[in-house]
Coordinates of C-alpha atoms and ligand atoms in Angstrom, one line a residue:
X1058 CA 8.8 146.4 67.6
X1059 CA 7.7 143.8 65.1
X1060 CA 8.9 140.3 65.9
X1061 CA 9.9 137.7 63.3
X1062 CA 9.5 134.2 64.8
X1063 CA 9.5 130.9 63.2
X1064 CA 6.3 128.7 63.5
X1065 CA 6.3 125.1 64.4
X1066 CA 3.4 122.7 63.8
X1067 CA 1.3 122.5 67.0
X1068 CA 3.0 120.7 69.8
X1069 CA 0.2 118.2 70.3
X1070 CA 0.8 116.9 66.8
X1071 CA 4.6 116.7 66.9
X1072 CA 5.9 117.1 70.5
X1073 CA 8.0 120.1 69.3
X1074 CA 7.8 123.4 71.2
X1075 CA 6.7 126.7 69.6
X1076 CA 9.1 129.5 69.3
X1077 CA 6.1 131.9 69.4
X1078 CA 3.1 131.1 71.5
X1079 CA -0.3 130.9 69.9
X1080 CA -3.6 130.1 71.4
X1081 CA -4.8 127.4 69.1
X1082 CA -5.8 124.7 71.7
X1083 CA -5.7 124.6 75.5
X1084 CA -3.8 121.3 75.1
X1085 CA -0.8 123.3 74.0
X1086 CA -0.8 125.2 77.2
X1087 CA 0.4 123.9 80.6
X1088 CA -2.1 123.6 83.4
X1089 CA -0.3 126.3 85.4
X1090 CA -0.5 128.6 82.4
X1091 CA -4.3 127.9 82.0
X1092 CA -4.8 128.5 85.8
X1093 CA -3.0 131.8 85.4
X1094 CA -5.3 132.8 82.4
X1095 CA -8.3 132.0 84.6
X1096 CA -6.9 134.0 87.5
X1097 CA -6.3 137.0 85.1
X1098 CA -9.8 136.6 83.6
X1099 CA -11.3 136.8 87.1
X1100 CA -9.2 140.0 87.8
X1101 CA -10.5 141.5 84.5
X1102 CA -14.0 140.8 85.7
X1103 CA -13.6 143.2 88.7
X1104 CA -11.3 145.7 86.9
X1105 CA -12.5 146.1 83.3
X1106 CA -10.2 148.7 81.8
X1107 CA -6.5 148.4 81.1
X1108 CA -3.8 149.4 78.7
X1109 CA -2.4 146.0 77.8
X1110 CA -3.3 146.6 74.1
X1111 CA -2.6 150.4 74.1
X1112 CA -1.6 151.4 70.6
X1113 CA -2.0 147.8 69.4
X1114 CA -4.3 146.3 66.8
X1115 CA -6.0 142.9 66.5
X1116 CA -7.4 141.3 63.3
X1117 CA -10.6 139.3 63.8
X1118 CA -11.0 137.1 60.8
X1119 CA -14.4 135.5 60.5
X1120 CA -15.2 132.8 57.9
X1121 CA -18.5 132.1 59.8
X1122 CA -21.1 134.1 61.7
X1123 CA -20.9 135.0 65.4
X1124 CA -22.7 137.0 68.1
X1125 CA -20.7 136.3 71.3
X1126 CA -17.2 135.8 69.8
X1127 CA -17.2 139.0 67.7
X1128 CA -18.8 141.2 70.3
X1129 CA -16.5 140.0 73.1
X1130 CA -13.3 140.2 71.1
X1131 CA -14.1 143.6 69.8
X1132 CA -15.0 145.0 73.2
X1133 CA -12.2 143.2 74.9
X1134 CA -9.7 144.8 72.6
X1135 CA -11.3 148.2 73.1
X1136 CA -11.3 147.9 76.9
X1137 CA -7.5 147.2 76.9
X1138 CA -6.8 150.3 74.7
X1139 CA -6.5 148.5 71.4
X1140 CA -8.3 148.5 68.1
X1141 CA -10.0 145.5 66.4
X1142 CA -10.4 145.2 62.6
X1143 CA -13.1 142.7 61.7
X1144 CA -12.7 140.9 58.3
X1145 CA -14.9 138.4 56.6
X1146 CA -12.9 136.8 53.7
X1147 CA -15.1 136.2 50.7
X1148 CA -17.5 138.9 51.8
X1149 CA -15.8 142.1 52.7
X1150 CA -12.2 140.8 52.1
X1151 CA -10.8 138.8 49.2
X1152 CA -11.4 135.0 49.2
X1153 CA -8.3 133.2 50.5
X1154 CA -6.5 130.1 49.0
X1155 CA -5.0 127.7 51.6
X1156 CA -3.7 124.9 49.3
X1157 CA 0.0 124.9 48.7
X1158 CA 1.0 124.8 45.0
X1159 CA -2.6 125.5 43.9
X1160 CA -3.2 127.0 40.4
X1161 CA -5.5 129.8 41.6
X1162 CA -7.8 129.9 38.6
X1163 CA -11.0 129.5 40.7
X1164 CA -12.7 131.8 43.2
X1165 CA -9.8 132.6 45.5
X1166 CA -7.9 135.9 44.9
X1167 CA -4.9 135.6 47.2
X1168 CA -2.9 133.0 49.1
X1169 CA -2.7 132.7 52.9
X1170 CA 1.1 133.1 52.6
X1171 CA 0.6 136.7 51.6
X1172 CA -2.6 137.3 53.7
X1173 CA -1.0 136.3 57.0
X1174 CA 2.2 138.2 56.4
X1175 CA 0.4 141.4 55.3
X1176 CA -2.0 141.3 58.3
X1177 CA 1.0 140.6 60.6
X1178 CA 2.6 143.8 59.3
X1179 CA -0.4 145.8 60.4
X1180 CA -1.6 144.1 63.6
X1181 CA -0.2 142.5 66.8
X1182 CA -2.6 139.6 67.1
X1183 CA -4.7 137.6 64.6
X1184 CA -7.8 135.7 65.7
X1185 CA -9.5 133.3 63.3
X1186 CA -12.9 131.6 63.2
X1187 CA -13.1 128.9 60.5
X1188 CA -15.7 126.1 60.9
X1189 CA -15.3 122.8 59.0
X1190 CA -16.4 122.7 55.4
X1191 CA -18.4 119.5 56.3
X1192 CA -17.4 117.5 53.2
X1193 CA -14.6 115.3 54.5
X1194 CA -13.6 114.9 58.2
X1195 CA -10.2 113.7 57.1
X1196 CA -9.7 117.1 55.5
X1197 CA -11.4 119.2 58.2
X1198 CA -9.6 117.5 61.1
X1199 CA -6.3 119.0 59.8
X1200 CA -7.6 122.4 60.9
X1201 CA -5.9 123.8 57.8
X1202 CA -7.1 127.4 57.9
X1203 CA -6.1 128.0 61.5
X1204 CA -2.8 126.2 61.2
X1205 CA -2.0 128.0 57.9
X1206 CA -2.5 131.4 59.7
X1207 CA -0.2 130.2 62.5
X1208 CA 2.3 129.0 59.9
X1209 CA 2.6 132.2 57.9
X1210 CA 1.8 134.8 60.6
X1211 CA 4.6 136.5 62.4
X1212 CA 2.3 137.5 65.3
X1213 CA 0.4 135.3 67.7
X1214 CA -2.8 133.6 66.4
X1215 CA -5.9 132.9 68.5
X1216 CA -8.5 130.2 67.7
X1217 CA -12.0 131.7 67.8
X1218 CA -13.5 128.3 66.9
X1219 CA -12.5 125.8 64.3
X1220 CA -12.6 122.2 65.2
X1221 CA -12.1 123.1 68.8
X1222 CA -13.2 126.2 70.7
X1223 CA -10.5 126.9 73.4
X1224 CA -11.9 130.4 74.3
X1225 CA -15.2 128.7 75.2
X1226 CA -13.3 126.2 77.3
X1227 CA -11.9 128.9 79.5
X1228 CA -15.2 130.7 79.8
X1229 CA -16.8 127.4 80.8
X1230 CA -14.1 126.6 83.3
X1231 CA -14.4 130.1 84.9
X1232 CA -18.2 129.9 85.2
X1233 CA -17.9 126.5 86.9
X1234 CA -15.2 127.8 89.3
X1235 CA -17.5 130.7 90.1
X1236 CA -20.5 128.5 90.6
X1237 CA -18.7 126.1 92.9
X1238 CA -16.7 128.9 94.6
X1239 CA -13.5 127.1 94.1
X1240 CA -10.7 126.8 91.5
X1241 CA -10.4 123.1 92.3
X1242 CA -13.1 121.1 90.3
X1243 CA -11.7 117.7 91.1
X1244 CA -14.2 115.2 92.3
X1245 CA -17.1 116.8 90.4
X1246 CA -19.2 114.5 88.2
X1247 CA -19.4 116.1 84.8
X1248 CA -21.7 114.9 82.0
X1249 CA -21.2 116.1 78.4
X1250 CA -24.4 115.2 76.8
X1251 CA -25.2 115.1 73.0
X1252 CA -28.5 116.8 72.3
X1253 CA -30.7 116.8 69.2
X1254 CA -30.5 119.5 66.6
X1255 CA -32.2 119.4 63.2
X1256 CA -28.8 120.1 61.5
X1257 CA -25.6 118.2 61.9
X1258 CA -23.3 120.6 63.8
X1259 CA -19.6 121.0 64.4
X1260 CA -17.9 118.8 67.0
X1261 CA -15.7 121.7 68.2
X1262 CA -17.4 122.6 71.4
X1263 CA -17.8 118.9 72.3
X1264 CA -14.1 118.3 71.7
X1265 CA -13.3 121.3 73.8
X1266 CA -15.7 120.4 76.7
X1267 CA -14.1 117.0 76.9
X1268 CA -10.6 118.5 76.8
X1269 CA -11.1 121.1 79.5
X1270 CA -13.3 118.9 81.8
X1271 CA -10.6 116.2 81.9
X1272 CA -7.9 118.8 82.2
X1273 CA -9.7 120.1 85.4
X1274 CA -9.5 116.6 86.8
X1275 CA -13.3 115.9 86.9
X1276 CA -15.1 112.6 86.6
X1277 CA -16.3 113.0 83.0
X1278 CA -19.0 111.0 81.2
X1279 CA -19.5 111.5 77.5
X1280 CA -23.2 110.7 76.9
X1281 CA -24.2 110.1 73.3
X1282 CA -26.8 108.0 71.5
X1283 CA -24.6 105.4 70.0
X1284 CA -20.8 104.6 69.5
X1285 CA -21.1 106.4 66.1
X1286 CA -21.5 109.7 68.1
X1287 CA -18.2 109.3 70.0
X1288 CA -15.8 112.1 69.3
X1289 CA -12.6 111.9 67.1
X1290 CA -9.9 109.7 68.5
X1291 CA -7.6 112.7 68.8
X1292 CA -9.8 114.3 71.5
X1293 CA -10.6 111.0 73.2
X1294 CA -6.8 110.6 73.5
X1295 CA -6.3 114.1 74.8
X1296 CA -9.0 113.3 77.4
X1297 CA -7.2 110.1 78.4
X1298 CA -3.9 111.9 78.7
X1299 CA -5.5 114.6 80.8
X1300 CA -7.0 112.0 83.2
X1301 CA -3.6 110.3 83.5
X1302 CA -2.0 113.7 84.3
X1303 CA -4.7 115.4 86.4
X1304 CA -6.7 112.6 88.0
X1305 CA -10.5 112.1 87.6
X1306 CA -11.9 109.7 85.1
X1307 CA -13.4 109.3 81.6
X1308 CA -16.3 107.1 80.5
X1309 CA -18.6 106.9 77.5
X1310 CA -22.3 106.1 78.1
X1311 CA -25.3 105.6 75.9
X1312 CA -27.7 105.4 79.0
X1313 CA -29.3 108.7 79.9
X1314 CA -30.5 107.9 83.4
X1315 CA -27.3 106.5 84.7
X1316 CA -25.2 109.3 83.2
X1317 CA -27.4 112.0 84.7
X1318 CA -27.6 110.3 88.1
X1319 CA -25.9 112.4 90.8
X1320 CA -24.2 114.6 88.2
X1321 CA -22.8 118.0 89.4
X1322 CA -22.5 119.5 86.0
X1323 CA -24.5 118.9 82.7
X1324 CA -23.0 120.4 79.6
X1325 CA -25.0 120.0 76.4
X1326 CA -24.0 120.2 72.8
X1327 CA -25.3 118.7 69.5
X1328 CA -22.9 117.4 66.8
X1329 CA -23.0 115.3 63.7
X1330 CA -21.8 111.6 63.9
X1331 CA -18.4 111.5 62.3
X1332 CA -19.0 108.2 60.3
X1333 CA -21.6 110.2 58.3
X1334 CA -19.6 113.4 58.0
X1335 CA -20.6 115.2 54.9
X1336 CA -23.4 112.6 54.2
X1337 CA -25.9 114.2 56.5
X1338 CA -29.0 113.0 54.6
X1339 CA -28.0 109.5 55.6
X1340 CA -27.4 110.5 59.2
X1341 CA -30.7 112.5 59.6
X1342 CA -33.1 109.6 60.1
X1343 CA -30.7 108.2 62.7
X1344 CA -30.3 111.5 64.5
X1345 CA -34.1 112.1 64.4
X1346 CA -34.5 109.0 66.6
X1347 CA -32.7 110.7 69.5
X1348 CA -34.8 113.8 70.1
X1349 CA -35.4 112.6 73.6
X1350 CA -31.8 113.5 74.5
X1351 CA -33.2 117.0 75.1
X1352 CA -32.1 118.3 78.5
X1353 CA -35.3 118.6 80.5
X1354 CA -36.4 119.0 84.1
X1355 CA -36.9 115.3 84.6
X1356 CA -33.4 114.5 83.6
X1357 CA -32.0 117.4 85.7
X1358 CA -34.0 116.1 88.7
X1359 CA -31.7 113.0 88.6
X1360 CA -28.6 115.2 89.2
X1361 CA -27.0 116.4 92.4
X1362 CA -28.8 119.7 92.1
X1363 CA -26.6 119.9 89.0
X1364 CA -25.6 123.1 87.2
X1365 CA -26.5 123.2 83.5
X1366 CA -24.6 125.1 80.7
X1367 CA -24.3 125.4 77.0
X1368 CA -22.0 127.5 74.7
X1369 CA -25.0 129.2 73.0
X1370 CA -26.6 129.8 70.6
X1371 CA -29.2 127.2 71.8
X1372 CA -32.6 126.3 70.2
X1373 CA -35.0 126.2 73.2
X1374 CA -37.2 123.2 73.5
X1375 CA -35.0 121.3 71.0
X1376 CA -31.7 121.1 72.8
X1377 CA -33.0 122.1 76.3
X1378 CA -36.4 123.1 77.6
X1379 CA -37.5 126.5 78.7
X1380 CA -37.6 125.2 82.3
X1381 CA -33.9 124.2 82.2
X1382 CA -32.8 127.4 80.5
X1383 CA -34.8 129.6 82.9
X1384 CA -33.7 127.6 86.0
X1385 CA -31.3 129.3 88.5
X1386 CA -29.0 126.3 87.9
X1387 CA -28.5 127.4 84.3
X1388 CA -25.2 129.3 83.9
X1389 CA -25.1 129.5 80.1
X1390 CA -25.4 133.4 80.1
X1391 CA -22.7 133.7 82.7
X1392 CA -20.4 131.4 80.6
X1393 CA -21.1 133.6 77.6
X1394 CA -20.3 136.7 79.6
X1395 CA -17.0 135.2 80.7
X1396 CA -15.9 135.0 77.1
X1397 CA -15.0 138.7 77.4
X1398 CA -12.8 138.3 80.4
X1399 CA -11.0 135.1 79.4
X1400 CA -10.2 136.4 75.9
X1401 CA -8.8 139.6 77.4
X1402 CA -6.5 137.4 79.6
X1403 CA -5.5 135.4 76.5
X1404 CA -4.7 138.6 74.4
X1405 CA -2.9 140.2 77.3
X1406 CA -0.8 137.1 77.8
X1407 CA 0.1 136.7 74.1
X1408 CA 1.0 140.3 73.6
X1409 CA 3.7 140.2 76.3
X1410 CA 5.9 137.9 74.1
Ligands
CP2413 N1 -20.4 130.4 71.6 C1 -20.1 131.1 70.6 O1 -18.9 131.0 70.1 O2 -21.0 132.0 70.1 P1 -21.0 132.7 68.7 O3 -21.0 131.7 67.7 O4 -22.2 133.6 68.8 O5 -19.7 133.5 68.6

């Protein structure tokens, strides 16, 4: 039976509770709820097929390319007896308008108010990937596309990566729990390191890594070239809240050797410095000075036989060397594989509402 629920702006912005639960950010979910998702994901790993989505449908709305997310969501839906419809607005579906009160005389053909309601009448879950437009961070940090889907949809909405990547967070946490053979990651020294990339990339995975690592109570160091590469205050604040609630610690470092020293976990990601957001020509000569942030064998040798991971895709010998990627301590592929299981847990949980 179709449900008609009201939508409230995300809890982490307002302190209000949802009437309908979405999966927009892990910060909106309690720690016991996240632990339950991880437990369910581990169960899906040993028992692949189920009927949690039998007769149900999921819309996968992609504004940006994907290999892992699309494959794992489509297969996950299939393995639970459901059907996934993949849409790429502006390519195989009409371009969508997100501004309220807009006179739609440009390229957009329909408004999110109709799109979300129409999709909700067909499907039981809507998952959305919408990267920043990289013009204004003030604009992109509002996460307007995702929040608009959640506002107008009458079925649960899942974030498949916007300015955070919560599905990647769960896959990462599960891979670490598997590696260390414990669900309790407290006391682990965790380094989130910026790495070089020729293009200025999204901060989503970095925001998410900081969020989940602190949520798990680890001792977290954000390693980046200069203060300009520190993440948005919203995510730094989430991390501080998480430390206060879950233990562990948070520090920012610009010193490679001391950050890697005795680390148990090294997680790498490249991102553009927010003060230059949308002005990447100005940032490029700055970023180009920091190619030595590449994760290599010498840096990993400083760690406590540390495990390495990355969300993928990864440019070899730019972000991390072949030696690091091919090392038995690299769990990036395992983390990617876990996307299937954690997303099944998320979909199965949301569909029960
Ligand atoms: N990590 C990740 O989301 O991969 P894709 O961009 O290939 O989906």
